[in-house]
Short mmCIF file of C-alpha atoms in Angstrom, two decimals:
data_model
loop_
_atom_site.label_atom_id
_atom_site.label_comp_id
_atom_site.label_asym_id
_atom_site.label_seq_id
_atom_site.Cartn_x
_atom_site.Cartn_y
_atom_site.Cartn_z
CA MET A 857 13.66 48.53 -12.81
CA LEU A 858 14.09 51.25 -10.20
CA GLY A 859 15.39 53.50 -12.96
CA LEU A 860 12.29 52.93 -15.04
CA MET A 861 10.10 53.73 -12.07
CA LEU A 862 12.00 56.98 -11.50
CA ASP A 863 11.54 57.81 -15.18
CA ALA A 864 7.84 57.10 -14.86
CA VAL A 865 7.56 59.43 -11.85
CA VAL A 866 9.39 62.23 -13.70
CA ILE A 867 7.22 61.76 -16.79
CA ILE A 868 3.96 61.67 -14.84
CA SER A 869 4.89 64.89 -13.06
CA LEU A 870 5.89 66.49 -16.38
CA VAL A 871 2.52 65.65 -17.90
CA GLY A 872 0.61 66.74 -14.79
CA LEU A 873 2.50 70.04 -14.56
CA ALA A 874 2.02 70.70 -18.28
CA LEU A 875 -1.72 70.13 -17.94
CA GLN A 876 -1.90 72.37 -14.88
CA SER A 877 0.12 75.15 -16.49
CA LEU A 878 -2.29 75.22 -19.43
CA TYR A 879 -5.62 74.54 -17.78
CA ALA A 880 -5.29 75.71 -14.16
CA PRO A 881 -8.27 77.91 -13.28
CA SER A 882 -6.20 80.98 -12.42
CA LEU A 883 -3.32 82.44 -14.41
CA PHE A 884 -1.09 82.78 -11.39
CA ARG A 885 -1.37 79.07 -10.70
CA SER A 886 -0.58 78.40 -14.35
CA ILE A 887 2.60 80.43 -14.01
CA LEU A 888 3.74 78.60 -10.89
CA HIS A 889 3.10 75.22 -12.49
CA PHE A 890 4.96 76.32 -15.58
CA VAL A 891 8.01 77.28 -13.54
CA VAL A 892 7.91 73.93 -11.76
CA PHE A 893 7.54 72.26 -15.17
CA GLY A 894 10.94 73.73 -16.04
CA LEU A 895 12.42 72.19 -12.91
CA ALA A 896 10.86 68.81 -13.73
CA MET A 897 12.36 69.10 -17.22
CA SER A 898 15.72 69.54 -15.59
CA LEU A 899 15.12 66.28 -13.66
CA ALA A 900 14.22 64.59 -16.94
CA TRP A 901 17.53 65.73 -18.44
CA ALA A 902 19.36 64.35 -15.44
CA ARG A 903 17.56 61.01 -15.94
CA LEU A 904 18.48 61.06 -19.64
CA ASN A 905 22.13 61.25 -18.62
CA THR A 906 22.64 64.78 -19.98
CA PRO A 907 23.85 66.87 -17.02
CA ASP A 908 24.74 69.84 -19.23
CA LEU A 909 21.14 70.15 -20.30
CA ALA A 910 19.94 69.67 -16.72
CA LEU A 911 22.08 72.62 -15.63
CA ALA A 912 20.97 74.76 -18.55
CA GLU A 913 17.31 73.95 -18.00
CA ALA A 914 17.49 74.67 -14.27
CA ALA A 915 19.30 77.99 -14.78
CA ILE A 916 17.77 79.20 -18.04
CA GLY A 917 14.58 77.22 -18.57
CA ALA A 918 13.24 77.32 -15.03
CA GLY A 919 15.16 80.21 -13.45
CA VAL A 920 15.31 82.96 -16.03
CA THR A 921 12.02 82.08 -17.74
CA GLY A 922 10.30 82.00 -14.35
CA ALA A 923 11.60 85.44 -13.44
CA LEU A 924 10.61 86.85 -16.85
CA VAL A 925 7.12 85.38 -16.69
CA LEU A 926 6.51 86.58 -13.14
CA VAL A 927 7.66 90.13 -13.87
CA ALA A 928 5.49 90.19 -17.01
CA PHE A 929 2.54 89.04 -14.88
CA ARG A 930 3.29 91.87 -12.43
CA ARG A 931 3.22 94.37 -15.28
CA LEU A 932 -0.02 92.95 -16.67
CA ILE A 933 -1.64 93.21 -13.24
CA ALA A 934 -0.53 96.83 -12.97
CA ILE A 935 -2.37 97.60 -16.22
CA GLN A 936 -5.35 95.32 -15.76
CA PRO A 937 -5.92 93.97 -12.28
CA ASP A 938 -8.30 91.17 -13.18
CA GLN A 939 -5.78 88.92 -14.91
CA ASP A 940 -6.44 86.22 -12.43
CA LYS A 941 -10.07 85.62 -13.21
CA PRO A 942 -10.86 82.12 -14.41
CA SER A 943 -10.79 81.93 -18.16
CA THR A 944 -14.06 81.29 -19.87
CA GLU A 945 -12.77 79.03 -22.53
CA SER A 946 -14.85 77.93 -25.42
CA ARG A 947 -13.49 74.60 -26.58
CA SER A 948 -13.09 74.31 -30.28
CA ARG A 949 -14.29 70.93 -31.44
CA LEU A 950 -11.27 70.59 -33.70
CA ALA A 951 -8.73 71.10 -30.91
CA LEU A 952 -8.73 67.56 -29.60
CA PRO A 953 -8.37 65.78 -32.97
CA ILE A 954 -5.58 68.16 -34.01
CA ALA A 955 -3.77 67.66 -30.72
CA LEU A 956 -4.13 63.88 -30.96
CA GLY A 957 -2.84 63.93 -34.52
CA ALA A 958 0.15 66.08 -33.57
CA GLY A 959 0.97 63.83 -30.63
CA LEU A 960 0.65 60.76 -32.83
CA LEU A 961 3.00 62.28 -35.39
CA VAL A 962 5.65 62.85 -32.73
CA ALA A 963 5.11 59.35 -31.39
CA ILE A 964 5.54 57.76 -34.82
CA LEU A 965 8.64 59.85 -35.56
CA GLY A 966 10.13 58.97 -32.21
CA LEU A 967 9.25 55.28 -32.09
CA ALA A 968 10.61 54.81 -35.61
CA THR A 969 13.98 56.26 -34.72
CA VAL A 970 14.48 55.23 -31.10
CA ASN A 971 17.01 52.50 -30.38
CA ILE A 972 18.49 52.28 -33.84
CA GLU A 973 22.18 51.48 -34.16
CA THR A 974 24.75 54.27 -34.18
CA LEU A 975 25.95 54.88 -37.70
CA PRO A 976 29.74 54.72 -37.96
CA ALA A 977 29.70 58.07 -39.76
CA ALA A 978 27.51 59.84 -37.20
CA ALA A 979 28.56 63.38 -36.32
CA GLY A 980 28.82 62.43 -32.66
CA VAL A 981 31.38 59.71 -33.43
CA ALA A 982 33.44 62.20 -35.41
CA VAL A 983 33.28 64.65 -32.49
CA LEU A 984 34.48 62.08 -29.98
CA ASN A 985 37.29 60.91 -32.28
CA ASN A 986 38.58 64.45 -32.84
CA LEU A 987 38.02 65.70 -29.31
CA SER A 988 41.73 65.73 -28.46
CA SER A 989 42.44 68.17 -31.30
CA THR A 990 40.38 70.87 -29.55
CA GLY A 991 42.13 70.75 -26.19
CA LEU A 992 38.74 70.41 -24.49
CA GLU A 993 37.42 67.46 -22.54
CA ASN A 994 33.72 68.23 -22.64
CA PRO A 995 32.46 67.14 -26.08
CA ILE A 996 29.42 69.45 -25.84
CA THR A 997 31.57 72.55 -25.34
CA ALA A 998 33.72 71.29 -28.20
CA VAL A 999 30.65 71.07 -30.49
CA LEU A 1000 29.40 74.49 -29.37
CA LEU A 1001 32.66 76.36 -29.79
CA SER A 1002 35.00 74.39 -32.00
CA PHE A 1003 33.03 72.22 -34.39
CA ARG A 1004 29.85 74.27 -34.76
CA GLY A 1005 31.04 77.70 -33.65
CA ILE A 1006 28.78 79.35 -36.20
CA ASP A 1007 25.69 78.05 -34.37
CA THR A 1008 26.84 79.58 -31.12
CA LEU A 1009 27.70 82.85 -32.87
CA LEU A 1010 24.18 82.96 -34.27
CA GLU A 1011 22.75 81.93 -30.90
CA ILE A 1012 24.21 84.93 -29.10
CA THR A 1013 23.04 87.08 -32.01
CA VAL A 1014 19.51 85.75 -31.53
CA LEU A 1015 19.71 86.60 -27.84
CA LEU A 1016 20.81 90.14 -28.68
CA ALA A 1017 18.08 90.45 -31.33
CA ALA A 1018 15.49 89.35 -28.77
CA LEU A 1019 16.70 92.04 -26.38
CA LEU A 1020 16.58 94.74 -29.06
CA SER A 1021 13.10 93.67 -30.18
CA ALA A 1022 11.84 93.56 -26.60
CA GLN A 1023 13.25 97.04 -25.97
CA ALA A 1024 11.64 98.27 -29.17
CA VAL A 1025 8.15 97.17 -28.13
CA THR A 1026 8.43 98.17 -24.47
CA ARG A 1027 6.89 101.52 -23.70
CA PRO A 1028 9.20 103.38 -21.35
CA ASP A 1029 6.36 104.84 -19.29
CA ALA A 1030 5.40 101.34 -18.18
CA LEU A 1031 8.70 101.00 -16.41
CA GLU A 1032 8.10 100.79 -12.95
CA LYS A 1033 8.77 101.19 -9.55
CA SER A 1034 6.90 97.96 -9.01
CA ILE A 1035 9.60 95.29 -9.27
CA VAL A 1036 11.43 96.51 -6.20
CA THR A 1037 10.65 94.97 -2.85
CA GLN A 1038 8.74 97.21 -0.47
CA ASN A 1039 11.49 97.94 2.05
CA PRO A 1040 14.80 97.70 0.21
CA ASP A 1041 16.67 99.12 3.16
CA THR A 1042 15.80 96.44 5.70
CA PRO A 1043 19.12 95.38 7.29
CA LEU A 1044 18.43 91.72 6.57
CA ILE A 1045 18.45 92.36 2.83
CA GLY A 1046 21.96 93.77 2.99
CA GLY A 1047 23.09 90.68 4.88
CA LEU A 1048 21.36 88.38 2.42
CA LEU A 1049 22.99 90.11 -0.54
CA ALA A 1050 26.40 89.97 1.13
CA ILE A 1051 26.09 86.18 1.12
CA ILE A 1052 24.18 85.52 -2.10
CA ILE A 1053 25.96 87.79 -4.56
CA PRO A 1054 29.55 86.62 -3.97
CA LEU A 1055 28.27 83.03 -3.97
CA THR A 1056 26.51 83.57 -7.31
CA VAL A 1057 29.62 85.04 -8.87
CA LEU A 1058 31.75 82.23 -7.50
CA VAL A 1059 29.43 79.48 -8.77
CA SER A 1060 29.11 81.06 -12.22
CA ILE A 1061 32.86 81.32 -12.61
CA HIS A 1062 33.12 77.70 -11.51
CA LEU A 1063 30.49 76.69 -14.10
CA LEU A 1064 32.37 78.62 -16.76
CA LYS A 1065 35.66 76.98 -15.93
CA ALA A 1066 34.07 73.55 -15.53
CA GLY A 1067 32.64 73.86 -19.03
CA SER A 1068 35.89 72.77 -20.63
CA GLU A 1069 36.17 69.43 -18.87
CA SER A 1070 32.81 68.54 -17.34
CA SER A 1071 29.30 69.98 -17.29
CA GLY A 1072 28.89 73.71 -17.52
CA GLY A 1073 29.53 76.49 -19.96
CA ALA A 1074 28.98 80.12 -20.81
CA PHE A 1075 25.20 79.95 -21.06
CA GLN A 1076 24.66 78.26 -17.72
CA ALA A 1077 27.15 80.60 -16.06
CA GLY A 1078 25.63 83.67 -17.70
CA ALA A 1079 22.12 82.69 -16.60
CA LEU A 1080 23.30 82.26 -13.03
CA LEU A 1081 25.07 85.62 -13.08
CA ALA A 1082 21.88 87.17 -14.46
CA ALA A 1083 19.99 85.65 -11.54
CA GLY A 1084 22.34 87.50 -9.19
CA GLY A 1085 21.56 90.67 -11.14
CA VAL A 1086 17.83 89.99 -10.84
CA ILE A 1087 18.21 89.82 -7.06
CA LEU A 1088 20.04 93.15 -7.12
CA ALA A 1089 17.23 94.64 -9.21
CA LEU A 1090 14.54 93.24 -6.93
CA THR A 1091 16.21 94.68 -3.86
CA GLY A 1092 16.62 98.06 -5.52
CA ARG A 1093 20.42 98.00 -5.69
CA LEU A 1094 20.21 98.29 -9.45
CA SER A 1095 17.36 100.30 -10.84
CA PRO A 1096 16.10 100.44 -14.42
CA SER A 1097 17.09 103.58 -16.26
CA GLN A 1098 16.26 105.05 -19.63
CA GLN A 1099 19.62 106.77 -20.02
CA PRO A 1100 21.68 104.79 -22.53
CA SER A 1101 25.01 103.91 -21.01
CA LEU A 1102 28.06 103.30 -23.15
CA ARG A 1103 29.66 100.92 -20.69
CA LEU A 1104 26.58 98.73 -20.50
CA ASN A 1105 26.12 98.68 -24.27
CA LEU A 1106 29.74 97.65 -24.68
CA GLY A 1107 29.13 94.88 -22.17
CA LEU A 1108 26.11 93.70 -24.16
CA LEU A 1109 28.14 93.55 -27.36
CA LEU A 1110 31.33 92.22 -25.82
CA GLY A 1111 30.57 88.53 -26.38
CA LEU A 1112 29.42 88.94 -29.96
CA LEU A 1113 32.30 91.25 -30.92
CA THR A 1114 34.91 88.97 -29.35
CA PHE A 1115 33.37 86.02 -31.16
CA ILE A 1116 33.48 87.84 -34.51
CA VAL A 1117 37.07 88.99 -34.03
CA MET A 1118 38.25 85.58 -32.85
CA GLY A 1119 36.37 83.99 -35.71
CA LEU A 1120 37.97 86.24 -38.31
CA LEU A 1121 41.53 85.99 -36.94
CA PRO A 1122 42.25 82.50 -38.32
CA LEU A 1123 41.70 83.88 -41.83
CA LEU A 1124 44.95 85.83 -41.46
CA ASN A 1125 46.88 82.57 -41.13
CA GLY A 1126 45.05 80.97 -44.00
CA GLN A 1127 42.90 78.84 -41.73
CA PRO A 1128 39.14 78.49 -42.13
CA LEU A 1129 36.69 80.89 -40.54
CA LEU A 1130 35.96 80.32 -36.84
CA ALA A 1131 38.78 77.80 -36.41
CA LEU A 1132 39.46 78.60 -32.77
CA PRO A 1133 43.12 77.87 -32.22
CA GLU A 1134 43.87 77.28 -28.57
CA PRO A 1135 42.06 76.66 -25.31
CA TRP A 1136 42.89 80.22 -24.21
CA ALA A 1137 40.81 81.55 -27.10
CA ILE A 1138 37.91 79.43 -25.95
CA TYR A 1139 38.26 80.63 -22.37
CA LEU A 1140 38.36 84.26 -23.49
CA LEU A 1141 35.33 83.72 -25.68
CA GLU A 1142 33.37 81.95 -22.96
CA SER A 1143 34.15 84.63 -20.37
CA THR A 1144 33.08 87.50 -22.59
CA MET A 1145 29.98 85.58 -23.67
CA MET A 1146 29.08 84.94 -20.04
CA ILE A 1147 29.18 88.67 -19.28
CA SER A 1148 27.10 89.55 -22.33
CA ILE A 1149 24.55 86.80 -21.70
CA ALA A 1150 24.15 87.85 -18.07
CA LEU A 1151 23.60 91.50 -19.05
CA ILE A 1152 21.17 90.63 -21.86
CA LEU A 1153 19.06 88.41 -19.62
CA LEU A 1154 19.10 91.02 -16.84
CA LEU A 1155 17.94 93.77 -19.21
CA LEU A 1156 15.22 91.48 -20.55
CA PHE A 1157 14.07 91.17 -16.95
CA THR A 1158 14.09 94.88 -16.10
CA GLY A 1159 12.77 95.82 -19.55
CA SER A 1160 14.83 99.00 -19.53
CA ILE A 1161 17.48 100.50 -21.79
CA SER A 1162 20.12 100.44 -19.10
CA LEU A 1163 20.67 100.15 -15.37
CA ARG A 1164 21.63 102.60 -12.70
CA HIS A 1165 23.48 101.75 -9.57
CA ARG A 1166 21.78 102.99 -6.48
CA ARG A 1167 23.81 103.35 -3.36
CA GLY A 1168 21.83 101.19 -0.93
CA MET B 1213 10.11 48.86 -22.61
CA ASP B 1214 13.27 50.85 -21.98
CA SER B 1215 13.55 54.37 -20.71
CA ALA B 1216 14.29 55.91 -24.13
CA THR B 1217 10.95 54.58 -25.42
CA LEU B 1218 9.26 55.87 -22.29
CA TYR B 1219 10.61 59.36 -22.94
CA VAL B 1220 9.54 59.21 -26.59
CA VAL B 1221 5.99 58.48 -25.46
CA ALA B 1222 6.26 61.32 -22.93
CA ALA B 1223 7.41 63.67 -25.70
CA ALA B 1224 4.41 62.68 -27.83
CA VAL B 1225 1.97 63.24 -24.94
CA LEU B 1226 3.53 66.60 -24.02
CA PHE B 1227 3.46 67.74 -27.65
CA GLY B 1228 -0.21 66.81 -27.90
CA ILE B 1229 -0.98 68.70 -24.68
CA GLY B 1230 0.95 71.70 -26.00
CA VAL B 1231 -0.96 71.77 -29.30
CA ASP B 1232 -4.28 71.47 -27.49
CA GLY B 1233 -3.32 74.24 -25.08
CA LEU B 1234 -2.21 76.48 -27.92
CA ILE B 1235 -5.59 76.15 -29.62
CA VAL B 1236 -7.83 76.21 -26.57
CA SER B 1237 -6.18 78.79 -24.28
CA ARG B 1238 -7.29 82.35 -24.74
CA HIS B 1239 -4.86 84.18 -22.49
CA LEU B 1240 -1.76 84.84 -24.58
CA MET B 1241 0.58 83.98 -21.72
CA ARG B 1242 -0.93 80.49 -21.65
CA LYS B 1243 -0.42 80.21 -25.39
CA LEU B 1244 3.23 81.07 -24.79
CA PHE B 1245 3.44 78.33 -22.16
CA ALA B 1246 1.92 75.91 -24.68
CA LEU B 1247 4.60 76.80 -27.24
CA ASN B 1248 7.28 76.27 -24.60
CA ILE B 1249 5.85 72.89 -23.66
CA MET B 1250 5.82 71.89 -27.33
CA SER B 1251 9.47 72.86 -27.70
CA SER B 1252 10.37 70.97 -24.52
CA ALA B 1253 8.66 67.91 -25.99
CA ILE B 1254 10.74 68.16 -29.15
CA PHE B 1255 13.92 68.59 -27.09
CA ILE B 1256 13.11 65.39 -25.20
CA LEU B 1257 12.44 63.63 -28.51
CA LEU B 1258 15.81 64.74 -29.92
CA ILE B 1259 17.71 63.47 -26.89
CA ALA B 1260 15.72 60.26 -26.35
CA THR B 1261 16.05 59.11 -29.96
CA ALA B 1262 19.77 59.92 -30.21
CA ALA B 1263 21.73 56.69 -30.30
CA PRO B 1264 24.33 56.53 -27.52
CA ILE B 1265 27.98 56.29 -28.50
CA ASP B 1266 29.94 53.92 -26.25
CA ASP B 1267 27.12 54.14 -23.68
CA LEU B 1268 27.42 57.93 -23.51
CA PRO B 1269 24.77 60.24 -24.97
CA ASP B 1270 25.65 61.72 -28.36
CA PRO B 1271 27.11 65.24 -27.82
CA VAL B 1272 25.74 66.72 -31.05
CA PRO B 1273 22.02 66.61 -30.21
CA GLN B 1274 22.90 67.85 -26.72
CA ALA B 1275 24.59 70.93 -28.17
CA LEU B 1276 21.59 71.33 -30.47
CA VAL B 1277 19.15 71.25 -27.56
CA LEU B 1278 21.32 73.58 -25.48
CA THR B 1279 21.13 76.12 -28.28
CA GLY B 1280 17.41 75.43 -28.53
CA ILE B 1281 16.82 76.15 -24.84
CA VAL B 1282 18.53 79.54 -25.13
CA VAL B 1283 16.63 80.44 -28.29
CA ALA B 1284 13.36 79.38 -26.62
CA VAL B 1285 14.07 81.74 -23.72
CA SER B 1286 14.85 84.60 -26.14
CA ALA B 1287 11.59 84.00 -27.98
CA THR B 1288 9.66 83.77 -24.72
CA ALA B 1289 11.13 87.04 -23.47
CA PHE B 1290 10.18 88.80 -26.70
CA GLY B 1291 6.71 87.24 -26.59
CA LEU B 1292 6.18 88.47 -23.04
CA ALA B 1293 7.24 92.00 -24.03
CA LEU B 1294 4.71 91.87 -26.87
CA ILE B 1295 1.94 90.68 -24.54
CA VAL B 1296 2.64 93.49 -22.07
CA ARG B 1297 2.57 96.04 -24.89
CA LEU B 1298 -0.65 94.59 -26.30
CA CYS B 1299 -2.24 94.86 -22.88
CA GLN B 1300 -1.08 98.49 -22.62
CA GLU B 1301 -2.54 99.37 -25.98
CA THR B 1302 -5.82 97.47 -25.88
CA GLY B 1303 -6.31 96.52 -22.25
CA LYS B 1304 -6.74 92.92 -23.31
CA THR B 1305 -4.52 89.86 -23.14
CA THR B 1306 -6.33 87.84 -25.76
CA LEU B 1307 -6.30 87.99 -29.51
CA SER B 1308 -9.37 89.29 -31.28
CA VAL B 1309 -9.70 86.07 -33.32
CA ASP B 1310 -10.27 84.27 -30.04
CA ASP B 1311 -12.89 86.74 -28.89
CA GLU B 1312 -15.98 85.03 -30.10
CA PRO B 1313 -19.20 86.90 -29.67
CA GLU B 1314 -19.96 85.84 -26.16
CA ASN B 1315 -23.26 86.04 -24.46
CA ASP B 1316 -22.39 86.62 -20.87
CA ASP B 1317 -25.21 85.05 -18.98
#
């Protein structure tokens, strides 16, 4: 009963935050509500007994998306200062019926399939039965890397494609000075970084390692590491640069290239493609993917071709 | 009513809100939020309707949604870059199809 009430509270806040993020009078309020919506989603995942998703949503959905949206808002304001004016929306008369129909469709789909019996041949049952053959204890990591490695390979490719497309449409002259805090040399900032950055690295490595037996994994760890990078960019320790850097580009490609090589290696022994042999292969893969994911997300944030270290 | 059903209803409501927001909002960033809310609704639906195996949630839809979250962020990042560029080129953050002839009174 208490559980149901908690669920109800989470759901009511989700709906309220969604409404606010779409219809709040000012855009800035929309953005804030949208970021909090991501956090509420992460609570919903925790309530649905899926801690891996809760971690991913908190780090990627709320954290990285929030940073990206806020920096985009900053750039829009720099071009056109009156972003925040209340929108004069003209309501289409068709909007409400279409929305109701779409919601109803989802409801029918969901209510028809909720609470049906597990089929004995369900993929999830097969995963749990063969979990010991992968050497992993977390079934989700096993699905991501062992059973459906091709999905994860394509996932990191999508991430890279998004970065390349974003770089292609970003005009370099828009790259700013504006994301850096006003006084990057305040002593307190150095002290803050000295605590936060090692902590971020430590927690992301823990998340990466934890991914094999409990909740965690390369994507959560990479997002967290990227958050550390975002802090460094905001405090001016890393500044956007338009000079392509070989080291950084290698870092961006590291995860994908390792994945491809590791995926092709089993072919030499006559095994199928992407049959990852041992846990060490999975650890190597996850570590390189974490680095690439962190760099990709960081570059999506700064919007630049590469980064320059500034002695601060 | 159990909590899975509750979350299915929530997914339906959120999806409806997302569709409405996508049609009604004029600022492109809000449209992007609407798309994100719609995808969140579908993620909830996938997890809530997945039958548990031995009282644990099915790992396959979880992996599916995890991939989905990352792809949603990639798409959002690209969308934001497009919005910023559009604003640079035209000075506007709305699409011309949404710009009905307005009489500002």
